[in-house]
């Protein structure tokens, strides 16, 4: 799937299933939160930090997908084609 198609699917989902887009500033804050979650997990898997119980069931792919979702939402809101 091309990124453009993913952006279109996200937009369609938000307009039919979701309620609405959060505003751009809120989505930027959510994006930073998701990047932080990925960084935390990377530090535990590849870095020197030890796992906490709450991190043991986290998945790198899921964290990366969350980042892509929010980034594509922001791109849609800002009329940016990420292709």
PDB file of N, CA, C and O in Angstrom:
ATOM      1  N   UNK A   1       0.848  -1.183   0.000  1.00  0.00           N
ATOM      2  CA  UNK A   1       0.000   0.000   0.000  1.00  0.00           C
ATOM      3  C   UNK A   1       0.887   1.238   0.000  1.00  0.00           C
ATOM      4  O   UNK A   1       1.857   1.317   0.735  1.00  0.00           O
ATOM      5  N   UNK A   2       0.553   2.166  -0.850  1.00  0.00           N
ATOM      6  CA  UNK A   2       1.259   3.447  -0.886  1.00  0.00           C
ATOM      7  C   UNK A   2       0.840   4.289   0.325  1.00  0.00           C
ATOM      8  O   UNK A   2      -0.267   4.128   0.849  1.00  0.00           O
ATOM      9  N   UNK A   3       1.702   5.200   0.724  1.00  0.00           N
ATOM     10  CA  UNK A   3       1.387   6.081   1.856  1.00  0.00           C
ATOM     11  C   UNK A   3       0.129   6.899   1.552  1.00  0.00           C
ATOM     12  O   UNK A   3      -0.704   7.104   2.428  1.00  0.00           O
ATOM     13  N   UNK A   4      -0.008   7.339   0.308  1.00  0.00           N
ATOM     14  CA  UNK A   4      -1.189   8.136  -0.067  1.00  0.00           C
ATOM     15  C   UNK A   4      -2.475   7.365   0.212  1.00  0.00           C
ATOM     16  O   UNK A   4      -3.448   7.918   0.728  1.00  0.00           O
ATOM     17  N   UNK A   5      -2.496   6.079  -0.125  1.00  0.00           N
ATOM     18  CA  UNK A   5      -3.684   5.260   0.138  1.00  0.00           C
ATOM     19  C   UNK A   5      -3.917   5.118   1.645  1.00  0.00           C
ATOM     20  O   UNK A   5      -5.060   5.162   2.106  1.00  0.00           O
ATOM     21  N   UNK A   6      -2.855   4.957   2.403  1.00  0.00           N
ATOM     22  CA  UNK A   6      -2.990   4.863   3.859  1.00  0.00           C
ATOM     23  C   UNK A   6      -3.584   6.154   4.420  1.00  0.00           C
ATOM     24  O   UNK A   6      -4.477   6.114   5.278  1.00  0.00           O
ATOM     25  N   UNK A   7      -3.107   7.300   3.921  1.00  0.00           N
ATOM     26  CA  UNK A   7      -3.664   8.578   4.359  1.00  0.00           C
ATOM     27  C   UNK A   7      -5.153   8.665   4.032  1.00  0.00           C
ATOM     28  O   UNK A   7      -5.945   9.137   4.853  1.00  0.00           O
ATOM     29  N   UNK A   8      -5.532   8.216   2.844  1.00  0.00           N
ATOM     30  CA  UNK A   8      -6.939   8.252   2.443  1.00  0.00           C
ATOM     31  C   UNK A   8      -7.788   7.341   3.323  1.00  0.00           C
ATOM     32  O   UNK A   8      -8.890   7.700   3.726  1.00  0.00           O
ATOM     33  N   UNK A   9      -7.272   6.164   3.639  1.00  0.00           N
ATOM     34  CA  UNK A   9      -8.012   5.229   4.496  1.00  0.00           C
ATOM     35  C   UNK A   9      -8.191   5.786   5.901  1.00  0.00           C
ATOM     36  O   UNK A   9      -9.245   5.638   6.513  1.00  0.00           O
ATOM     37  N   UNK A  10      -7.142   6.407   6.419  1.00  0.00           N
ATOM     38  CA  UNK A  10      -7.241   7.030   7.739  1.00  0.00           C
ATOM     39  C   UNK A  10      -8.291   8.127   7.722  1.00  0.00           C
ATOM     40  O   UNK A  10      -9.141   8.215   8.615  1.00  0.00           O
ATOM     41  N   UNK A  11      -8.243   8.964   6.698  1.00  0.00           N
ATOM     42  CA  UNK A  11      -9.214  10.054   6.600  1.00  0.00           C
ATOM     43  C   UNK A  11     -10.636   9.505   6.539  1.00  0.00           C
ATOM     44  O   UNK A  11     -11.540  10.004   7.225  1.00  0.00           O
ATOM     45  N   UNK A  12     -10.836   8.479   5.737  1.00  0.00           N
ATOM     46  CA  UNK A  12     -12.159   7.869   5.617  1.00  0.00           C
ATOM     47  C   UNK A  12     -12.612   7.267   6.942  1.00  0.00           C
ATOM     48  O   UNK A  12     -13.761   7.408   7.341  1.00  0.00           O
ATOM     49  N   UNK A  13     -11.690   6.589   7.644  1.00  0.00           N
ATOM     50  CA  UNK A  13     -12.033   5.986   8.935  1.00  0.00           C
ATOM     51  C   UNK A  13     -12.457   7.057   9.938  1.00  0.00           C
ATOM     52  O   UNK A  13     -13.462   6.906  10.629  1.00  0.00           O
ATOM     53  N   UNK A  14     -11.680   8.136   9.999  1.00  0.00           N
ATOM     54  CA  UNK A  14     -11.999   9.202  10.950  1.00  0.00           C
ATOM     55  C   UNK A  14     -13.354   9.823  10.620  1.00  0.00           C
ATOM     56  O   UNK A  14     -14.145  10.110  11.523  1.00  0.00           O
ATOM     57  N   UNK A  15     -13.654   9.993   9.354  1.00  0.00           N
ATOM     58  CA  UNK A  15     -14.920  10.624   8.954  1.00  0.00           C
ATOM     59  C   UNK A  15     -16.131   9.704   9.100  1.00  0.00           C
ATOM     60  O   UNK A  15     -17.254  10.189   9.208  1.00  0.00           O
ATOM     61  N   UNK A  16     -15.918   8.378   9.113  1.00  0.00           N
ATOM     62  CA  UNK A  16     -17.059   7.463   9.188  1.00  0.00           C
ATOM     63  C   UNK A  16     -17.174   6.738  10.523  1.00  0.00           C
ATOM     64  O   UNK A  16     -18.273   6.467  10.983  1.00  0.00           O
ATOM     65  N   UNK A  17     -16.045   6.416  11.142  1.00  0.00           N
ATOM     66  CA  UNK A  17     -16.046   5.633  12.380  1.00  0.00           C
ATOM     67  C   UNK A  17     -15.631   6.473  13.578  1.00  0.00           C
ATOM     68  O   UNK A  17     -16.228   6.370  14.638  1.00  0.00           O
ATOM     69  N   UNK A  18     -14.597   7.253  13.382  1.00  0.00           N
ATOM     70  CA  UNK A  18     -14.133   8.131  14.454  1.00  0.00           C
ATOM     71  C   UNK A  18     -15.081   9.303  14.618  1.00  0.00           C
ATOM     72  O   UNK A  18     -16.073   9.434  13.897  1.00  0.00           O
ATOM     73  N   UNK A  19     -14.792  10.131  15.546  1.00  0.00           N
ATOM     74  CA  UNK A  19     -15.633  11.303  15.786  1.00  0.00           C
ATOM     75  C   UNK A  19     -15.158  12.478  14.942  1.00  0.00           C
ATOM     76  O   UNK A  19     -15.927  13.102  14.222  1.00  0.00           O
ATOM     77  N   UNK A  20     -13.872  12.761  15.018  1.00  0.00           N
ATOM     78  CA  UNK A  20     -13.271  13.875  14.299  1.00  0.00           C
ATOM     79  C   UNK A  20     -11.764  13.813  14.508  1.00  0.00           C
ATOM     80  O   UNK A  20     -11.275  13.045  15.330  1.00  0.00           O
ATOM     81  N   UNK A  21     -11.023  14.631  13.775  1.00  0.00           N
ATOM     82  CA  UNK A  21      -9.598  14.795  14.048  1.00  0.00           C
ATOM     83  C   UNK A  21      -9.454  15.638  15.311  1.00  0.00           C
ATOM     84  O   UNK A  21     -10.206  16.589  15.513  1.00  0.00           O
ATOM     85  N   UNK A  22      -8.478  15.292  16.144  1.00  0.00           N
ATOM     86  CA  UNK A  22      -8.086  16.228  17.191  1.00  0.00           C
ATOM     87  C   UNK A  22      -7.431  17.408  16.481  1.00  0.00           C
ATOM     88  O   UNK A  22      -6.949  17.273  15.353  1.00  0.00           O
ATOM     89  N   UNK A  23      -7.346  18.561  17.152  1.00  0.00           N
ATOM     90  CA  UNK A  23      -6.704  19.684  16.477  1.00  0.00           C
ATOM     91  C   UNK A  23      -5.203  19.399  16.307  1.00  0.00           C
ATOM     92  O   UNK A  23      -4.646  18.492  16.921  1.00  0.00           O
ATOM     93  N   UNK A  24      -4.588  20.181  15.464  1.00  0.00           N
ATOM     94  CA  UNK A  24      -3.193  19.941  15.089  1.00  0.00           C
ATOM     95  C   UNK A  24      -2.236  19.976  16.271  1.00  0.00           C
ATOM     96  O   UNK A  24      -1.317  19.155  16.354  1.00  0.00           O
ATOM     97  N   UNK A  25      -2.444  20.883  17.191  1.00  0.00           N
ATOM     98  CA  UNK A  25      -1.554  20.965  18.343  1.00  0.00           C
ATOM     99  C   UNK A  25      -1.709  19.739  19.242  1.00  0.00           C
ATOM    100  O   UNK A  25      -0.721  19.176  19.721  1.00  0.00           O
ATOM    101  N   UNK A  26      -2.942  19.292  19.441  1.00  0.00           N
ATOM    102  CA  UNK A  26      -3.171  18.088  20.229  1.00  0.00           C
ATOM    103  C   UNK A  26      -2.525  16.882  19.555  1.00  0.00           C
ATOM    104  O   UNK A  26      -1.858  16.077  20.213  1.00  0.00           O
ATOM    105  N   UNK A  27      -2.689  16.767  18.241  1.00  0.00           N
ATOM    106  CA  UNK A  27      -2.075  15.639  17.535  1.00  0.00           C
ATOM    107  C   UNK A  27      -0.553  15.707  17.570  1.00  0.00           C
ATOM    108  O   UNK A  27       0.102  14.673  17.615  1.00  0.00           O
ATOM    109  N   UNK A  28       0.016  16.894  17.572  1.00  0.00           N
ATOM    110  CA  UNK A  28       1.471  17.018  17.702  1.00  0.00           C
ATOM    111  C   UNK A  28       1.916  16.511  19.072  1.00  0.00           C
ATOM    112  O   UNK A  28       2.909  15.785  19.179  1.00  0.00           O
ATOM    113  N   UNK A  29       1.177  16.864  20.111  1.00  0.00           N
ATOM    114  CA  UNK A  29       1.503  16.385  21.456  1.00  0.00           C
ATOM    115  C   UNK A  29       1.366  14.865  21.531  1.00  0.00           C
ATOM    116  O   UNK A  29       2.204  14.179  22.140  1.00  0.00           O
ATOM    117  N   UNK A  30       0.328  14.320  20.912  1.00  0.00           N
ATOM    118  CA  UNK A  30       0.133  12.868  20.897  1.00  0.00           C
ATOM    119  C   UNK A  30       1.280  12.194  20.143  1.00  0.00           C
ATOM    120  O   UNK A  30       1.788  11.146  20.567  1.00  0.00           O
ATOM    121  N   UNK A  31       1.726  12.802  19.040  1.00  0.00           N
ATOM    122  CA  UNK A  31       2.849  12.259  18.282  1.00  0.00           C
ATOM    123  C   UNK A  31       4.097  12.193  19.155  1.00  0.00           C
ATOM    124  O   UNK A  31       4.810  11.186  19.169  1.00  0.00           O
ATOM    125  N   UNK A  32       4.363  13.258  19.898  1.00  0.00           N
ATOM    126  CA  UNK A  32       5.540  13.272  20.771  1.00  0.00           C
ATOM    127  C   UNK A  32       5.422  12.191  21.849  1.00  0.00           C
ATOM    128  O   UNK A  32       6.410  11.531  22.194  1.00  0.00           O
ATOM    129  N   UNK A  33       4.223  11.997  22.367  1.00  0.00           N
ATOM    130  CA  UNK A  33       3.996  10.941  23.359  1.00  0.00           C
ATOM    131  C   UNK A  33       4.289   9.562  22.759  1.00  0.00           C
ATOM    132  O   UNK A  33       4.953   8.728  23.392  1.00  0.00           O
ATOM    133  N   UNK A  34       3.823   9.328  21.549  1.00  0.00           N
ATOM    134  CA  UNK A  34       4.050   8.036  20.895  1.00  0.00           C
ATOM    135  C   UNK A  34       5.537   7.815  20.609  1.00  0.00           C
ATOM    136  O   UNK A  34       6.047   6.703  20.762  1.00  0.00           O
ATOM    137  N   UNK A  35       6.244   8.854  20.189  1.00  0.00           N
ATOM    138  CA  UNK A  35       7.687   8.737  19.956  1.00  0.00           C
ATOM    139  C   UNK A  35       8.390   8.410  21.272  1.00  0.00           C
ATOM    140  O   UNK A  35       9.312   7.583  21.307  1.00  0.00           O
ATOM    141  N   UNK A  36       7.934   9.015  22.360  1.00  0.00           N
ATOM    142  CA  UNK A  36       8.503   8.713  23.670  1.00  0.00           C
ATOM    143  C   UNK A  36       8.295   7.260  24.066  1.00  0.00           C
ATOM    144  O   UNK A  36       9.182   6.623  24.651  1.00  0.00           O
ATOM    145  N   UNK A  37       7.122   6.708  23.749  1.00  0.00           N
ATOM    146  CA  UNK A  37       6.851   5.303  24.055  1.00  0.00           C
ATOM    147  C   UNK A  37       7.780   4.390  23.265  1.00  0.00           C
ATOM    148  O   UNK A  37       8.288   3.390  23.794  1.00  0.00           O
ATOM    149  N   UNK A  38       8.029   4.736  21.997  1.00  0.00           N
ATOM    150  CA  UNK A  38       8.970   3.959  21.192  1.00  0.00           C
ATOM    151  C   UNK A  38      10.377   4.069  21.772  1.00  0.00           C
ATOM    152  O   UNK A  38      11.084   3.052  21.907  1.00  0.00           O
ATOM    153  N   UNK A  39      10.792   5.262  22.138  1.00  0.00           N
ATOM    154  CA  UNK A  39      12.131   5.465  22.686  1.00  0.00           C
ATOM    155  C   UNK A  39      12.314   4.675  23.981  1.00  0.00           C
ATOM    156  O   UNK A  39      13.369   4.065  24.203  1.00  0.00           O
ATOM    157  N   UNK A  40      11.296   4.665  24.812  1.00  0.00           N
ATOM    158  CA  UNK A  40      11.363   3.912  26.071  1.00  0.00           C
ATOM    159  C   UNK A  40      11.575   2.428  25.796  1.00  0.00           C
ATOM    160  O   UNK A  40      12.423   1.778  26.411  1.00  0.00           O
ATOM    161  N   UNK A  41      10.828   1.892  24.852  1.00  0.00           N
ATOM    162  CA  UNK A  41      10.949   0.477  24.533  1.00  0.00           C
ATOM    163  C   UNK A  41      12.299   0.165  23.887  1.00  0.00           C
ATOM    164  O   UNK A  41      12.927  -0.857  24.200  1.00  0.00           O
ATOM    165  N   UNK A  42      12.769   1.032  22.999  1.00  0.00           N
ATOM    166  CA  UNK A  42      14.086   0.839  22.375  1.00  0.00           C
ATOM    167  C   UNK A  42      15.188   0.816  23.430  1.00  0.00           C
ATOM    168  O   UNK A  42      16.120   0.011  23.349  1.00  0.00           O
ATOM    169  N   UNK A  43      15.078   1.693  24.433  1.00  0.00           N
ATOM    170  CA  UNK A  43      16.086   1.746  25.495  1.00  0.00           C
ATOM    171  C   UNK A  43      16.120   0.458  26.306  1.00  0.00           C
ATOM    172  O   UNK A  43      17.159   0.065  26.832  1.00  0.00           O
ATOM    173  N   UNK A  44      14.968  -0.201  26.390  1.00  0.00           N
ATOM    174  CA  UNK A  44      14.911  -1.438  27.146  1.00  0.00           C
ATOM    175  C   UNK A  44      15.363  -2.640  26.312  1.00  0.00           C
ATOM    176  O   UNK A  44      16.015  -3.541  26.823  1.00  0.00           O
ATOM    177  N   UNK A  45      15.039  -2.634  25.019  1.00  0.00           N
ATOM    178  CA  UNK A  45      15.416  -3.766  24.166  1.00  0.00           C
ATOM    179  C   UNK A  45      16.878  -3.680  23.742  1.00  0.00           C
ATOM    180  O   UNK A  45      17.618  -4.661  23.821  1.00  0.00           O
ATOM    181  N   UNK A  46      17.301  -2.508  23.297  1.00  0.00           N
ATOM    182  CA  UNK A  46      18.636  -2.362  22.725  1.00  0.00           C
ATOM    183  C   UNK A  46      19.602  -1.575  23.616  1.00  0.00           C
ATOM    184  O   UNK A  46      20.806  -1.598  23.382  1.00  0.00           O
ATOM    185  N   UNK A  47      19.060  -0.878  24.586  1.00  0.00           N
ATOM    186  CA  UNK A  47      19.903  -0.062  25.458  1.00  0.00           C
ATOM    187  C   UNK A  47      20.187  -0.756  26.780  1.00  0.00           C
ATOM    188  O   UNK A  47      20.058  -1.978  26.902  1.00  0.00           O
ATOM    189  N   UNK A  48      20.529   0.037  27.738  1.00  0.00           N
ATOM    190  CA  UNK A  48      20.970  -0.499  29.019  1.00  0.00           C
ATOM    191  C   UNK A  48      19.898  -0.461  30.096  1.00  0.00           C
ATOM    192  O   UNK A  48      20.141  -0.906  31.213  1.00  0.00           O
ATOM    193  N   UNK A  49      18.716   0.060  29.766  1.00  0.00           N
ATOM    194  CA  UNK A  49      17.664   0.101  30.781  1.00  0.00           C
ATOM    195  C   UNK A  49      17.022  -1.261  30.920  1.00  0.00           C
ATOM    196  O   UNK A  49      16.886  -2.012  29.950  1.00  0.00           O
ATOM    197  N   UNK A  50      16.615  -1.571  32.136  1.00  0.00           N
ATOM    198  CA  UNK A  50      15.952  -2.854  32.376  1.00  0.00           C
ATOM    199  C   UNK A  50      14.452  -2.690  32.173  1.00  0.00           C
ATOM    200  O   UNK A  50      13.902  -1.605  32.309  1.00  0.00           O
ATOM    201  N   UNK A  51      13.813  -3.808  31.815  1.00  0.00           N
ATOM    202  CA  UNK A  51      12.372  -3.801  31.592  1.00  0.00           C
ATOM    203  C   UNK A  51      11.631  -3.617  32.905  1.00  0.00           C
ATOM    204  O   UNK A  51      12.002  -4.183  33.926  1.00  0.00           O
ATOM    205  N   UNK A  52      10.590  -2.827  32.833  1.00  0.00           N
ATOM    206  CA  UNK A  52       9.653  -2.718  33.938  1.00  0.00           C
ATOM    207  C   UNK A  52       8.481  -3.618  33.593  1.00  0.00           C
ATOM    208  O   UNK A  52       8.236  -3.931  32.426  1.00  0.00           O
ATOM    209  N   UNK A  53       7.747  -4.046  34.575  1.00  0.00           N
ATOM    210  CA  UNK A  53       6.627  -4.957  34.347  1.00  0.00           C
ATOM    211  C   UNK A  53       5.663  -4.394  33.298  1.00  0.00           C
ATOM    212  O   UNK A  53       5.165  -5.126  32.441  1.00  0.00           O
ATOM    213  N   UNK A  54       5.418  -3.094  33.333  1.00  0.00           N
ATOM    214  CA  UNK A  54       4.458  -2.473  32.410  1.00  0.00           C
ATOM    215  C   UNK A  54       4.951  -2.448  30.963  1.00  0.00           C
ATOM    216  O   UNK A  54       4.160  -2.234  30.043  1.00  0.00           O
ATOM    217  N   UNK A  55       6.243  -2.671  30.735  1.00  0.00           N
ATOM    218  CA  UNK A  55       6.805  -2.630  29.386  1.00  0.00           C
ATOM    219  C   UNK A  55       6.931  -4.002  28.741  1.00  0.00           C
ATOM    220  O   UNK A  55       7.165  -4.098  27.545  1.00  0.00           O
ATOM    221  N   UNK A  56       6.747  -5.057  29.505  1.00  0.00           N
ATOM    222  CA  UNK A  56       7.056  -6.402  29.011  1.00  0.00           C
ATOM    223  C   UNK A  56       6.162  -6.867  27.877  1.00  0.00           C
ATOM    224  O   UNK A  56       6.572  -7.681  27.065  1.00  0.00           O
ATOM    225  N   UNK A  57       4.952  -6.389  27.766  1.00  0.00           N
ATOM    226  CA  UNK A  57       4.048  -6.824  26.699  1.00  0.00           C
ATOM    227  C   UNK A  57       3.969  -5.830  25.548  1.00  0.00           C
ATOM    228  O   UNK A  57       3.122  -5.966  24.668  1.00  0.00           O
ATOM    229  N   UNK A  58       4.837  -4.836  25.542  1.00  0.00           N
ATOM    230  CA  UNK A  58       4.839  -3.835  24.469  1.00  0.00           C
ATOM    231  C   UNK A  58       5.546  -4.398  23.240  1.00  0.00           C
ATOM    232  O   UNK A  58       6.437  -5.225  23.338  1.00  0.00           O
ATOM    233  N   UNK A  59       5.129  -3.922  22.066  1.00  0.00           N
ATOM    234  CA  UNK A  59       5.670  -4.407  20.805  1.00  0.00           C
ATOM    235  C   UNK A  59       6.210  -3.228  19.998  1.00  0.00           C
ATOM    236  O   UNK A  59       5.508  -2.218  19.819  1.00  0.00           O
ATOM    237  N   UNK A  60       7.439  -3.360  19.508  1.00  0.00           N
ATOM    238  CA  UNK A  60       8.053  -2.274  18.723  1.00  0.00           C
ATOM    239  C   UNK A  60       7.211  -1.910  17.507  1.00  0.00           C
ATOM    240  O   UNK A  60       7.024  -0.738  17.206  1.00  0.00           O
ATOM    241  N   UNK A  61       6.719  -2.908  16.808  1.00  0.00           N
ATOM    242  CA  UNK A  61       5.916  -2.648  15.611  1.00  0.00           C
ATOM    243  C   UNK A  61       4.659  -1.858  15.931  1.00  0.00           C
ATOM    244  O   UNK A  61       4.279  -0.951  15.181  1.00  0.00           O
ATOM    245  N   UNK A  62       4.007  -2.210  17.041  1.00  0.00           N
ATOM    246  CA  UNK A  62       2.810  -1.471  17.444  1.00  0.00           C
ATOM    247  C   UNK A  62       3.132  -0.016  17.737  1.00  0.00           C
ATOM    248  O   UNK A  62       2.382   0.885  17.365  1.00  0.00           O
ATOM    249  N   UNK A  63       4.250   0.212  18.426  1.00  0.00           N
ATOM    250  CA  UNK A  63       4.635   1.589  18.762  1.00  0.00           C
ATOM    251  C   UNK A  63       4.955   2.377  17.491  1.00  0.00           C
ATOM    252  O   UNK A  63       4.574   3.541  17.363  1.00  0.00           O
ATOM    253  N   UNK A  64       5.628   1.746  16.540  1.00  0.00           N
ATOM    254  CA  UNK A  64       5.936   2.428  15.275  1.00  0.00           C
ATOM    255  C   UNK A  64       4.665   2.717  14.484  1.00  0.00           C
ATOM    256  O   UNK A  64       4.536   3.785  13.879  1.00  0.00           O
ATOM    257  N   UNK A  65       3.725   1.778  14.492  1.00  0.00           N
ATOM    258  CA  UNK A  65       2.456   1.979  13.789  1.00  0.00           C
ATOM    259  C   UNK A  65       1.676   3.135  14.394  1.00  0.00           C
ATOM    260  O   UNK A  65       1.053   3.921  13.664  1.00  0.00           O
ATOM    261  N   UNK A  66       1.702   3.262  15.720  1.00  0.00           N
ATOM    262  CA  UNK A  66       1.030   4.393  16.372  1.00  0.00           C
ATOM    263  C   UNK A  66       1.595   5.720  15.875  1.00  0.00           C
ATOM    264  O   UNK A  66       0.855   6.669  15.606  1.00  0.00           O
ATOM    265  N   UNK A  67       2.918   5.771  15.735  1.00  0.00           N
ATOM    266  CA  UNK A  67       3.575   6.994  15.252  1.00  0.00           C
ATOM    267  C   UNK A  67       3.125   7.294  13.819  1.00  0.00           C
ATOM    268  O   UNK A  67       2.787   8.437  13.493  1.00  0.00           O
ATOM    269  N   UNK A  68       3.106   6.265  12.988  1.00  0.00           N
ATOM    270  CA  UNK A  68       2.693   6.473  11.592  1.00  0.00           C
ATOM    271  C   UNK A  68       1.250   6.960  11.516  1.00  0.00           C
ATOM    272  O   UNK A  68       0.930   7.844  10.723  1.00  0.00           O
ATOM    273  N   UNK A  69       0.372   6.389  12.330  1.00  0.00           N
ATOM    274  CA  UNK A  69      -1.050   6.781  12.334  1.00  0.00           C
ATOM    275  C   UNK A  69      -1.184   8.272  12.642  1.00  0.00           C
ATOM    276  O   UNK A  69      -1.819   9.019  11.910  1.00  0.00           O
ATOM    277  N   UNK A  70      -0.571   8.705  13.737  1.00  0.00           N
ATOM    278  CA  UNK A  70      -0.718  10.106  14.152  1.00  0.00           C
ATOM    279  C   UNK A  70      -0.046  11.035  13.144  1.00  0.00           C
ATOM    280  O   UNK A  70      -0.581  12.096  12.820  1.00  0.00           O
ATOM    281  N   UNK A  71       1.094  10.629  12.609  1.00  0.00           N
ATOM    282  CA  UNK A  71       1.774  11.454  11.615  1.00  0.00           C
ATOM    283  C   UNK A  71       0.915  11.615  10.363  1.00  0.00           C
ATOM    284  O   UNK A  71       0.806  12.714   9.809  1.00  0.00           O
ATOM    285  N   UNK A  72       0.265  10.541   9.937  1.00  0.00           N
ATOM    286  CA  UNK A  72      -0.603  10.646   8.758  1.00  0.00           C
ATOM    287  C   UNK A  72      -1.851  11.475   9.056  1.00  0.00           C
ATOM    288  O   UNK A  72      -2.340  12.190   8.179  1.00  0.00           O
ATOM    289  N   UNK A  73      -2.351  11.412  10.276  1.00  0.00           N
ATOM    290  CA  UNK A  73      -3.462  12.300  10.652  1.00  0.00           C
ATOM    291  C   UNK A  73      -3.026  13.754  10.524  1.00  0.00           C
ATOM    292  O   UNK A  73      -3.746  14.576   9.952  1.00  0.00           O
ATOM    293  N   UNK A  74      -1.864  14.073  11.054  1.00  0.00           N
ATOM    294  CA  UNK A  74      -1.354  15.449  10.949  1.00  0.00           C
ATOM    295  C   UNK A  74      -1.161  15.860   9.500  1.00  0.00           C
ATOM    296  O   UNK A  74      -1.489  16.986   9.118  1.00  0.00           O
ATOM    297  N   UNK A  75      -0.627  14.967   8.689  1.00  0.00           N
ATOM    298  CA  UNK A  75      -0.429  15.284   7.275  1.00  0.00           C
ATOM    299  C   UNK A  75      -1.775  15.577   6.612  1.00  0.00           C
ATOM    300  O   UNK A  75      -1.890  16.553   5.854  1.00  0.00           O
ATOM    301  N   UNK A  76      -2.780  14.769   6.908  1.00  0.00           N
ATOM    302  CA  UNK A  76      -4.107  15.021   6.343  1.00  0.00           C
ATOM    303  C   UNK A  76      -4.626  16.383   6.765  1.00  0.00           C
ATOM    304  O   UNK A  76      -5.174  17.123   5.953  1.00  0.00           O
ATOM    305  N   UNK A  77      -4.468  16.711   8.015  1.00  0.00           N
ATOM    306  CA  UNK A  77      -4.959  17.989   8.519  1.00  0.00           C
ATOM    307  C   UNK A  77      -4.253  19.178   7.880  1.00  0.00           C
ATOM    308  O   UNK A  77      -4.837  20.247   7.721  1.00  0.00           O
ATOM    309  N   UNK A  78      -3.000  18.981   7.546  1.00  0.00           N
ATOM    310  CA  UNK A  78      -2.192  20.069   6.976  1.00  0.00           C
ATOM    311  C   UNK A  78      -2.150  20.013   5.446  1.00  0.00           C
ATOM    312  O   UNK A  78      -1.370  20.721   4.818  1.00  0.00           O
ATOM    313  N   UNK A  79      -2.984  19.134   4.864  1.00  0.00           N
ATOM    314  CA  UNK A  79      -3.037  18.966   3.406  1.00  0.00           C
ATOM    315  C   UNK A  79      -1.687  18.629   2.803  1.00  0.00           C
ATOM    316  O   UNK A  79      -1.273  19.204   1.796  1.00  0.00           O
ATOM    317  N   UNK A  80      -0.998  17.674   3.439  1.00  0.00           N
ATOM    318  CA  UNK A  80       0.314  17.241   2.972  1.00  0.00           C
ATOM    319  C   UNK A  80       0.210  15.803   2.491  1.00  0.00           C
ATOM    320  O   UNK A  80      -0.263  14.926   3.211  1.00  0.00           O
ATOM    321  N   UNK A  81       0.664  15.558   1.265  1.00  0.00           N
ATOM    322  CA  UNK A  81       0.760  14.216   0.712  1.00  0.00           C
ATOM    323  C   UNK A  81       2.143  13.704   1.067  1.00  0.00           C
ATOM    324  O   UNK A  81       3.147  14.200   0.550  1.00  0.00           O
ATOM    325  N   UNK A  82       2.228  12.712   1.933  1.00  0.00           N
ATOM    326  CA  UNK A  82       3.524  12.226   2.387  1.00  0.00           C
ATOM    327  C   UNK A  82       4.280  11.439   1.324  1.00  0.00           C
ATOM    328  O   UNK A  82       5.452  11.131   1.520  1.00  0.00           O
ATOM    329  N   UNK A  83       3.622  11.121   0.208  1.00  0.00           N
ATOM    330  CA  UNK A  83       4.359  10.473  -0.888  1.00  0.00           C
ATOM    331  C   UNK A  83       5.392  11.436  -1.416  1.00  0.00           C
ATOM    332  O   UNK A  83       6.403  11.106  -1.903  1.00  0.00           O
TER     333      UNK A  83
END
